[in-house]
Amino acid sequence: MAALQRVIQKMLFIMVVMYQKALSRFLPARCRFYPSCSAYAKEAFQKHYLLTSIFLVSKRLLKCHPMCNGGYDPVPEKKS
């Protein structure tokens, strides 16, 4: 099960990298946060387990909208 989670996590990480390299350069910068939502997603997938990463990235994407002020919002450290 853990191996499958790592494979899925790696696939999601690669999808974010592909988005950054292929699509984001053609879109205007709209993220209201630092780091950007895609950079946040990459870091979350590297630091946390799959379900935690998905939760953190989903929460971040839901916060990133025109009515939000944004600002500095780092990926939380992994709890020991």
Coordinates of N, CA and C in Angstrom, one line a residue:
M1 N 0.8 -1.2 0.0 CA 0.0 0.0 0.0 C 0.9 1.3 0.0
A2 N 1.9 1.2 0.8 CA 2.8 2.4 0.9 C 3.5 2.7 -0.5
A3 N 3.8 1.6 -1.2 CA 4.5 1.8 -2.5 C 3.5 2.4 -3.5
L4 N 2.2 2.0 -3.4 CA 1.2 2.6 -4.3 C 1.0 4.1 -4.0
Q5 N 1.0 4.4 -2.7 CA 0.9 5.8 -2.3 C 2.1 6.7 -2.8
R6 N 3.3 6.1 -2.8 CA 4.5 6.8 -3.3 C 4.4 7.0 -4.8
V7 N 3.9 6.0 -5.5 CA 3.8 6.1 -6.9 C 2.7 7.2 -7.3
I8 N 1.6 7.2 -6.6 CA 0.6 8.2 -6.9 C 1.1 9.6 -6.5
Q9 N 1.8 9.7 -5.4 CA 2.4 11.0 -5.0 C 3.4 11.5 -6.0
K10 N 4.2 10.6 -6.5 CA 5.2 11.0 -7.5 C 4.5 11.4 -8.8
M11 N 3.4 10.7 -9.2 CA 2.7 11.1 -10.4 C 2.1 12.5 -10.3
L12 N 1.5 12.8 -9.1 CA 0.9 14.1 -8.9 C 2.0 15.2 -8.9
F13 N 3.2 14.9 -8.3 CA 4.3 15.8 -8.3 C 4.7 16.1 -9.8
I14 N 4.8 15.1 -10.6 CA 5.2 15.2 -12.0 C 4.2 16.1 -12.7
M15 N 2.9 15.9 -12.4 CA 1.8 16.6 -13.1 C 2.0 18.1 -12.7
V16 N 2.3 18.5 -11.5 CA 2.6 19.8 -11.1 C 3.8 20.4 -11.9
V17 N 4.8 19.7 -12.0 CA 6.0 20.1 -12.7 C 5.7 20.3 -14.2
M18 N 4.9 19.4 -14.8 CA 4.5 19.6 -16.2 C 3.6 20.9 -16.3
Y19 N 2.7 21.1 -15.4 CA 1.9 22.3 -15.4 C 2.8 23.6 -15.4
Q20 N 3.8 23.5 -14.5 CA 4.7 24.7 -14.4 C 5.5 24.9 -15.7
K21 N 6.0 23.8 -16.3 CA 6.8 24.0 -17.5 C 6.0 24.2 -18.7
A22 N 4.8 23.6 -18.9 CA 4.1 23.7 -20.1 C 3.0 24.8 -20.1
L23 N 2.2 24.9 -19.0 CA 1.1 25.8 -19.0 C 1.3 27.1 -18.3
S24 N 1.9 27.1 -17.2 CA 1.9 28.3 -16.4 C 2.6 29.5 -17.0
R25 N 3.6 29.2 -17.9 CA 4.3 30.3 -18.6 C 3.4 31.1 -19.6
F26 N 2.3 30.5 -20.0 CA 1.4 31.1 -20.9 C 0.2 31.8 -20.2
L27 N 0.1 31.6 -18.9 CA -1.0 32.2 -18.1 C -0.4 33.3 -17.3
P28 N -1.3 34.4 -17.1 CA -0.8 35.5 -16.3 C -0.6 35.0 -14.8
A29 N 0.3 35.6 -14.1 CA 0.5 35.2 -12.7 C -0.7 35.7 -11.9
R30 N -1.4 34.8 -11.3 CA -2.6 35.1 -10.5 C -2.5 34.7 -9.1
C31 N -1.6 33.9 -8.7 CA -1.6 33.4 -7.3 C -1.3 34.5 -6.4
R32 N -2.1 34.5 -5.3 CA -2.0 35.6 -4.3 C -1.1 35.3 -3.2
F33 N -0.5 34.1 -3.3 CA 0.4 33.7 -2.2 C 1.8 33.5 -2.6
Y34 N 2.7 33.5 -1.6 CA 4.1 33.1 -1.8 C 4.3 32.0 -0.8
P35 N 4.9 30.9 -1.3 CA 5.2 30.5 -2.6 C 3.9 30.3 -3.4
S36 N 4.0 30.3 -4.8 CA 2.9 30.1 -5.6 C 2.2 28.8 -5.3
C37 N 0.9 28.6 -5.7 CA 0.2 27.4 -5.4 C 0.9 26.2 -6.0
S38 N 1.5 26.3 -7.2 CA 2.1 25.1 -7.8 C 3.4 24.8 -7.0
A39 N 4.2 25.8 -6.6 CA 5.4 25.6 -5.8 C 5.0 25.0 -4.4
Y40 N 3.9 25.5 -3.9 CA 3.4 24.9 -2.6 C 3.0 23.4 -2.8
A41 N 2.4 23.1 -3.9 CA 2.0 21.7 -4.1 C 3.2 20.8 -4.2
K42 N 4.2 21.3 -5.0 CA 5.5 20.5 -5.1 C 6.1 20.2 -3.7
E43 N 6.2 21.3 -3.0 CA 6.8 21.1 -1.6 C 6.0 20.2 -0.7
A44 N 4.7 20.4 -0.8 CA 3.8 19.5 0.1 C 4.0 18.1 -0.3
F45 N 4.0 17.8 -1.6 CA 4.2 16.4 -2.0 C 5.6 15.8 -1.7
Q46 N 6.6 16.7 -1.5 CA 7.9 16.2 -1.1 C 8.0 16.1 0.4
K47 N 7.3 16.9 1.2 CA 7.4 16.9 2.6 C 6.5 15.9 3.4
H48 N 5.3 15.7 2.8 CA 4.2 15.0 3.5 C 3.8 13.8 2.8
Y49 N 3.0 12.9 3.6 CA 2.4 11.7 3.0 C 1.3 12.1 2.0
L50 N 0.9 11.2 1.2 CA -0.1 11.5 0.1 C -1.4 12.2 0.6
L51 N -2.1 11.6 1.6 CA -3.3 12.2 2.0 C -3.2 13.6 2.6
T52 N -2.1 13.7 3.4 CA -1.8 15.0 4.0 C -1.5 16.0 2.9
S53 N -0.7 15.6 1.9 CA -0.4 16.5 0.8 C -1.7 17.0 0.1
I54 N -2.5 16.0 -0.3 CA -3.7 16.3 -1.0 C -4.6 17.3 -0.2
F55 N -4.7 17.1 1.1 CA -5.5 17.9 2.0 C -4.9 19.4 2.0
L56 N -3.6 19.5 2.2 CA -2.9 20.8 2.2 C -3.1 21.5 0.9
V57 N -2.8 20.8 -0.2 CA -2.9 21.5 -1.5 C -4.4 21.9 -1.8
S58 N -5.3 21.1 -1.5 CA -6.7 21.4 -1.7 C -7.1 22.6 -0.9
K59 N -6.7 22.6 0.4 CA -7.0 23.8 1.2 C -6.4 25.1 0.7
R60 N -5.2 25.0 0.2 CA -4.5 26.1 -0.4 C -5.2 26.6 -1.6
L61 N -5.6 25.7 -2.5 CA -6.3 26.1 -3.8 C -7.6 26.7 -3.5
L62 N -8.3 26.3 -2.5 CA -9.6 26.9 -2.1 C -9.5 28.3 -1.5
K63 N -8.3 28.5 -0.9 CA -8.1 29.9 -0.4 C -7.6 30.9 -1.4
C64 N -7.1 30.4 -2.6 CA -6.6 31.3 -3.6 C -7.7 31.8 -4.5
H65 N -8.3 32.9 -4.2 CA -9.4 33.5 -5.0 C -9.3 35.0 -4.9
P66 N -10.0 35.7 -5.7 CA -9.9 37.2 -5.8 C -10.3 37.9 -4.5
M67 N -11.0 37.3 -3.6 CA -11.4 38.0 -2.4 C -10.4 37.8 -1.2
C68 N -9.4 37.0 -1.5 CA -8.4 36.7 -0.5 C -7.2 37.6 -0.7
N69 N -6.6 38.1 0.4 CA -5.5 39.0 0.4 C -4.2 38.3 0.0
G70 N -4.1 37.0 0.3 CA -2.9 36.2 0.1 C -1.8 36.5 1.1
G71 N -0.6 36.5 0.6 CA 0.6 36.7 1.4 C 1.4 35.5 1.6
Y72 N 2.3 35.5 2.6 CA 3.2 34.4 2.8 C 2.5 33.2 3.5
D73 N 2.5 32.0 2.8 CA 1.8 30.9 3.3 C 2.6 29.6 3.0
P74 N 3.6 29.3 3.9 CA 4.5 28.2 3.6 C 3.8 26.9 3.9
V75 N 4.4 25.8 3.4 CA 3.9 24.5 3.7 C 4.3 24.2 5.1
P76 N 3.4 23.7 6.0 CA 3.7 23.4 7.4 C 4.8 22.2 7.4
E77 N 5.6 22.3 8.4 CA 6.5 21.2 8.6 C 5.8 19.9 9.0
K78 N 6.4 18.8 8.7 CA 5.9 17.5 9.0 C 6.0 17.3 10.5
K79 N 4.9 16.8 11.1 CA 4.9 16.6 12.5 C 5.6 15.2 12.8
S80 N 6.4 15.2 13.8 CA 7.2 14.0 14.1 C 6.3 13.0 14.9

